[in-house]
């Protein structure tokens, strides 16, 4: 039976009982509007934990002024229905005032400077401060032994790992590979904003990244291959924020000896901003 709790005190009480019983708590933080990508995180949590907690909180601190905070889909009832089929023990669905009692602007914040100023952080100033702050707070509330994140938000995953390491937080971070639609589009709550025509075009992001990986593996000059991918998206009507080849562990520009690489892209299709990535290894 999935329990839904709204307050920090209630979650603390429940979690303390589990901790006293020596149970391992696995946590999946989400903003709701759950799709198969989220459910894969929940499955991974169930494999590693005795208890599974999912949070559903549309975090205002990680949305910029002109972003889709008001429009972001809030589907708590359907989400809880899905989670109860996955034997989730607890859904934490707080109000904004529970997480930010002094208002979002007056909240104490957490920043991970090095990784937060590039790529997504450059396009969405304040985004990673919002993510790190809320994840830190959620960790303090849920006190998980392990937390699971999706690799679709690869930079977010690195930011969280960095925060956990820098602040010596007693939580293990696990990740799950990106879940895709049959045509390759990475699953995302924001895909629901795409109209029919945009939905067809959206698959090009993944297709371009796949070609980019192939080109780099075939020894093509990465800068040339990136230019080609970016141009192709541009021609199909995308507004490209970035297409890049980086190294996996810190998203810096790769050096000669780096082998574990990743291609990442962010582009806007109409009003919908899509991101995707493919990690790969040079032989
Ligand atoms: O990836 C998300 O859904 C959010 O950024 C997260 C990690 C739940 C923090 O609000």
Short mmCIF file of C-alpha atoms and ligand atoms in Angstrom, two decimals:
data_model
loop_
_atom_site.label_atom_id
_atom_site.label_comp_id
_atom_site.label_asym_id
_atom_site.label_seq_id
_atom_site.Cartn_x
_atom_site.Cartn_y
_atom_site.Cartn_z
CA UNK A 1 0.00 0.00 0.00
CA UNK A 2 1.54 3.29 -1.11
CA UNK A 3 1.39 5.99 1.54
CA UNK A 4 1.20 9.65 0.47
CA UNK A 5 2.71 12.13 2.90
CA UNK A 6 2.75 15.90 2.62
CA UNK A 7 4.91 17.09 5.50
CA UNK A 8 8.54 16.76 6.54
CA UNK A 9 7.61 15.67 10.07
CA UNK A 10 5.45 12.81 8.81
CA UNK A 11 8.24 11.59 6.50
CA UNK A 12 10.80 11.79 9.33
CA UNK A 13 8.56 9.68 11.57
CA UNK A 14 8.11 7.00 8.92
CA UNK A 15 11.76 6.97 7.87
CA UNK A 16 12.92 6.72 11.50
CA UNK A 17 10.82 3.55 11.96
CA UNK A 18 12.41 2.00 8.86
CA UNK A 19 15.90 3.02 9.99
CA UNK A 20 15.33 1.52 13.45
CA UNK A 21 14.36 -1.74 11.73
CA UNK A 22 17.65 -1.61 9.80
CA UNK A 23 15.94 -1.23 6.41
CA UNK A 24 17.74 0.23 3.39
CA UNK A 25 15.90 3.21 1.89
CA UNK A 26 16.06 3.83 -1.85
CA UNK A 27 14.88 7.21 -3.10
CA UNK A 28 13.75 8.51 -6.50
CA UNK A 29 13.25 12.28 -6.62
CA UNK A 30 10.90 13.41 -9.43
CA UNK A 31 8.79 16.34 -10.53
CA UNK A 32 5.89 13.98 -11.32
CA UNK A 33 4.09 13.42 -14.63
CA UNK A 34 5.67 10.01 -14.53
CA UNK A 35 6.58 8.07 -17.67
CA UNK A 36 8.40 4.79 -18.32
CA UNK A 37 11.75 6.56 -17.76
CA UNK A 38 10.78 7.40 -14.17
CA UNK A 39 9.37 3.91 -13.63
CA UNK A 40 12.73 2.43 -14.67
CA UNK A 41 14.28 4.47 -11.83
CA UNK A 42 11.67 3.10 -9.45
CA UNK A 43 12.43 -0.46 -10.58
CA UNK A 44 16.14 0.13 -9.95
CA UNK A 45 15.26 1.52 -6.50
CA UNK A 46 13.18 -1.56 -5.67
CA UNK A 47 16.12 -3.81 -6.59
CA UNK A 48 18.52 -2.09 -4.22
CA UNK A 49 16.31 -0.96 -1.33
CA UNK A 50 14.03 -2.59 1.24
CA UNK A 51 11.86 0.54 1.10
CA UNK A 52 11.21 2.78 -1.89
CA UNK A 53 10.39 6.46 -1.52
CA UNK A 54 9.45 8.69 -4.49
CA UNK A 55 9.11 12.44 -4.17
CA UNK A 56 6.85 14.42 -6.47
CA UNK A 57 7.63 18.10 -6.29
CA UNK A 58 7.68 20.66 -9.09
CA UNK A 59 10.56 22.68 -7.75
CA UNK A 60 10.08 26.39 -8.48
CA UNK A 61 13.72 27.20 -7.67
CA UNK A 62 15.00 25.38 -10.75
CA UNK A 63 12.76 27.22 -13.22
CA UNK A 64 13.93 30.47 -14.84
CA UNK A 65 11.65 33.48 -15.16
CA UNK A 66 10.56 32.69 -18.71
CA UNK A 67 10.35 28.94 -18.26
CA UNK A 68 7.38 26.60 -17.96
CA UNK A 69 6.78 26.48 -14.17
CA UNK A 70 3.06 27.32 -14.40
CA UNK A 71 2.51 25.10 -17.40
CA UNK A 72 4.50 22.10 -16.04
CA UNK A 73 2.11 19.08 -15.92
CA UNK A 74 0.91 18.23 -12.42
CA UNK A 75 -0.72 14.78 -12.42
CA UNK A 76 -0.44 13.57 -8.81
CA UNK A 77 -3.41 11.19 -8.85
CA UNK A 78 -2.28 9.34 -11.99
CA UNK A 79 1.31 9.30 -10.72
CA UNK A 80 0.33 7.72 -7.41
CA UNK A 81 -1.74 5.13 -9.31
CA UNK A 82 1.33 4.17 -11.35
CA UNK A 83 3.60 4.05 -8.30
CA UNK A 84 1.27 1.83 -6.31
CA UNK A 85 1.56 -0.77 -9.10
CA UNK A 86 5.34 -0.68 -8.51
CA UNK A 87 5.06 -1.32 -4.75
CA UNK A 88 6.41 2.08 -3.79
CA UNK A 89 6.15 2.43 -0.01
CA UNK A 90 5.94 6.19 0.25
CA UNK A 91 5.22 9.14 -2.01
CA UNK A 92 6.33 12.47 -0.61
CA UNK A 93 4.33 15.23 -2.30
CA UNK A 94 4.94 18.44 -0.38
CA UNK A 95 3.46 21.90 -0.99
CA UNK A 96 5.90 24.61 -2.06
CA UNK A 97 5.54 26.23 1.39
CA UNK A 98 6.70 22.99 3.07
CA UNK A 99 9.98 23.04 1.15
CA UNK A 100 10.46 26.82 1.04
CA UNK A 101 8.74 28.18 4.17
CA UNK A 102 10.52 31.54 3.88
CA UNK A 103 9.76 31.81 0.11
CA UNK A 104 11.97 30.58 -2.71
CA UNK A 105 13.97 33.82 -2.84
CA UNK A 106 14.84 33.70 0.86
CA UNK A 107 15.81 30.05 1.00
CA UNK A 108 19.28 28.83 1.94
CA UNK A 109 20.84 27.44 -1.22
CA UNK A 110 23.49 24.98 -2.35
CA UNK A 111 25.72 25.59 -5.37
CA UNK A 112 28.12 23.32 -7.24
CA UNK A 113 30.12 26.01 -9.03
CA UNK A 114 32.39 24.14 -11.38
CA UNK A 115 29.77 22.12 -13.23
CA UNK A 116 26.92 24.59 -12.99
CA UNK A 117 28.23 27.30 -15.29
CA UNK A 118 28.56 25.26 -18.48
CA UNK A 119 26.11 23.79 -21.05
CA UNK A 120 22.72 23.52 -19.28
CA UNK A 121 23.92 25.87 -16.57
CA UNK A 122 24.93 28.49 -19.12
CA UNK A 123 21.61 28.24 -20.98
CA UNK A 124 19.53 28.09 -17.78
CA UNK A 125 21.19 30.30 -15.14
CA UNK A 126 20.20 29.26 -11.64
CA UNK A 127 18.93 25.85 -12.78
CA UNK A 128 21.55 23.76 -11.01
CA UNK A 129 21.40 25.89 -7.87
CA UNK A 130 17.69 25.02 -7.77
CA UNK A 131 18.33 21.33 -8.40
CA UNK A 132 21.20 21.01 -5.88
CA UNK A 133 19.24 22.90 -3.21
CA UNK A 134 16.07 20.85 -3.51
CA UNK A 135 17.88 17.50 -3.81
CA UNK A 136 19.95 18.37 -0.74
CA UNK A 137 16.79 19.20 1.20
CA UNK A 138 14.98 16.08 -0.03
CA UNK A 139 17.96 13.97 1.03
CA UNK A 140 17.78 15.52 4.52
CA UNK A 141 14.07 14.74 4.69
CA UNK A 142 14.10 11.19 3.27
CA UNK A 143 17.60 10.22 4.54
CA UNK A 144 18.05 7.64 1.79
CA UNK A 145 20.86 5.10 1.69
CA UNK A 146 20.75 5.25 -2.09
CA UNK A 147 19.21 7.68 -4.60
CA UNK A 148 18.54 6.97 -8.27
CA UNK A 149 18.79 9.47 -11.14
CA UNK A 150 18.33 9.18 -14.90
CA UNK A 151 21.24 9.56 -17.30
CA UNK A 152 19.11 11.66 -19.67
CA UNK A 153 19.90 14.60 -17.38
CA UNK A 154 23.56 13.68 -17.45
CA UNK A 155 24.88 17.02 -16.24
CA UNK A 156 22.37 17.02 -13.38
CA UNK A 157 23.64 13.56 -12.39
CA UNK A 158 27.23 14.87 -12.27
CA UNK A 159 26.17 17.93 -10.27
CA UNK A 160 24.45 15.70 -7.69
CA UNK A 161 27.45 13.36 -7.48
CA UNK A 162 29.75 16.35 -6.98
CA UNK A 163 27.52 17.81 -4.28
CA UNK A 164 27.33 14.49 -2.43
CA UNK A 165 31.09 14.10 -2.59
CA UNK A 166 31.93 17.71 -1.65
CA UNK A 167 29.51 17.78 1.28
CA UNK A 168 30.29 14.20 2.42
CA UNK A 169 26.62 13.30 2.26
CA UNK A 170 26.00 9.69 3.37
CA UNK A 171 24.09 8.62 0.28
CA UNK A 172 25.07 6.45 -2.66
CA UNK A 173 24.11 7.78 -6.10
CA UNK A 174 23.08 5.29 -8.77
CA UNK A 175 22.06 6.07 -12.34
CA UNK A 176 19.88 4.42 -14.96
CA UNK A 177 20.33 4.64 -18.74
CA UNK A 178 18.00 6.92 -20.73
CA UNK A 179 14.68 5.33 -21.69
CA UNK A 180 13.63 6.02 -25.29
CA UNK A 181 10.46 5.87 -27.37
CA UNK A 182 10.60 3.25 -30.18
CA UNK A 183 11.73 5.99 -32.63
CA UNK A 184 14.64 7.02 -30.39
CA UNK A 185 13.23 10.13 -28.70
CA UNK A 186 14.40 10.29 -25.09
CA UNK A 187 11.45 10.05 -22.70
CA UNK A 188 10.67 13.33 -20.99
CA UNK A 189 7.67 14.96 -19.37
CA UNK A 190 8.20 17.87 -21.74
CA UNK A 191 7.58 15.66 -24.82
CA UNK A 192 3.90 16.10 -24.02
CA UNK A 193 4.18 19.76 -25.10
CA UNK A 194 5.14 18.76 -28.68
CA UNK A 195 2.47 19.03 -31.40
CA UNK A 196 2.21 16.21 -33.98
CA UNK A 197 4.60 17.82 -36.45
CA UNK A 198 7.16 18.67 -33.75
CA UNK A 199 6.90 15.14 -32.31
CA UNK A 200 8.01 13.69 -35.66
CA UNK A 201 10.89 16.19 -35.98
CA UNK A 202 11.98 15.67 -32.36
CA UNK A 203 13.46 12.26 -33.20
CA UNK A 204 16.17 14.07 -35.17
CA UNK A 205 18.01 15.05 -32.01
CA UNK A 206 18.79 11.45 -31.18
CA UNK A 207 19.44 10.58 -34.85
CA UNK A 208 21.95 13.46 -35.16
CA UNK A 209 23.69 12.45 -31.93
CA UNK A 210 23.96 8.85 -33.13
CA UNK A 211 25.56 10.02 -36.39
CA UNK A 212 27.88 12.27 -34.42
CA UNK A 213 29.05 9.35 -32.27
CA UNK A 214 29.61 7.23 -35.38
CA UNK A 215 31.61 10.02 -37.02
CA UNK A 216 33.84 10.52 -33.96
CA UNK A 217 34.35 6.74 -33.61
CA UNK A 218 35.30 6.64 -37.29
CA UNK A 219 38.03 9.20 -36.58
CA UNK A 220 36.36 12.28 -38.06
CA UNK A 221 37.41 15.64 -36.65
CA UNK A 222 34.97 16.19 -33.71
CA UNK A 223 34.63 19.93 -34.38
CA UNK A 224 33.67 19.24 -37.99
CA UNK A 225 31.19 16.48 -36.97
CA UNK A 226 29.63 18.74 -34.32
CA UNK A 227 29.25 21.54 -36.89
CA UNK A 228 27.52 19.13 -39.23
CA UNK A 229 25.08 17.85 -36.57
CA UNK A 230 24.26 21.35 -35.41
CA UNK A 231 23.70 22.54 -38.99
CA UNK A 232 21.36 19.61 -39.69
CA UNK A 233 19.20 20.42 -36.66
CA UNK A 234 19.25 24.09 -37.60
CA UNK A 235 18.05 23.31 -41.12
CA UNK A 236 15.11 21.30 -39.77
CA UNK A 237 13.90 24.26 -37.74
CA UNK A 238 15.52 23.62 -34.34
CA UNK A 239 17.04 26.51 -32.41
CA UNK A 240 20.22 24.84 -31.21
CA UNK A 241 21.58 25.78 -27.77
CA UNK A 242 24.53 23.42 -28.04
CA UNK A 243 25.81 20.24 -29.64
CA UNK A 244 29.11 19.15 -28.08
CA UNK A 245 31.51 16.28 -27.57
CA UNK A 246 32.83 16.24 -23.99
CA UNK A 247 34.50 13.84 -21.62
CA UNK A 248 32.13 11.95 -19.38
CA UNK A 249 33.51 12.54 -15.93
CA UNK A 250 33.49 16.35 -15.85
CA UNK A 251 32.03 17.49 -19.20
CA UNK A 252 35.25 19.32 -20.04
CA UNK A 253 36.55 19.49 -23.61
CA UNK A 254 38.29 16.15 -24.22
CA UNK A 255 42.05 15.91 -24.30
CA UNK A 256 44.08 13.57 -26.50
CA UNK A 257 44.07 10.67 -24.00
CA UNK A 258 40.42 10.84 -22.93
CA UNK A 259 38.49 7.74 -23.91
CA UNK A 260 35.16 7.95 -22.04
CA UNK A 261 33.29 10.62 -23.98
CA UNK A 262 29.72 11.82 -24.38
CA UNK A 263 27.83 13.80 -27.00
CA UNK A 264 25.23 16.17 -25.63
CA UNK A 265 22.67 18.41 -27.30
CA UNK A 266 20.02 20.90 -26.31
CA UNK A 267 17.70 22.48 -28.85
CA UNK A 268 14.37 24.20 -28.97
CA UNK A 269 11.57 23.06 -31.23
CA UNK A 270 8.90 25.77 -31.19
CA UNK A 271 8.48 26.48 -27.48
CA UNK A 272 9.73 23.06 -26.34
CA UNK A 273 13.32 22.67 -25.18
CA UNK A 274 14.70 19.15 -25.62
CA UNK A 275 17.95 17.69 -24.30
CA UNK A 276 19.64 14.40 -25.05
CA UNK A 277 23.03 12.69 -24.84
CA UNK A 278 24.86 9.48 -25.74
CA UNK A 279 27.85 8.31 -23.71
CA UNK A 280 30.47 6.30 -25.67
CA UNK A 281 34.01 5.04 -25.39
CA UNK A 282 36.89 5.42 -27.86
CA UNK A 283 38.94 2.26 -28.29
O1 LIG B 1 15.18 15.55 -12.75
C1 LIG B 1 14.22 16.03 -12.12
O2 LIG B 1 13.08 15.63 -12.27
C2 LIG B 1 14.47 17.17 -11.14
O3 LIG B 1 15.48 18.01 -11.60
C3 LIG B 1 14.76 16.70 -9.72
C4 LIG B 1 16.03 15.87 -9.63
C5 LIG B 1 13.59 15.88 -9.21
C6 LIG B 1 14.92 17.90 -8.79
O4 LIG B 1 13.79 18.70 -8.77
#
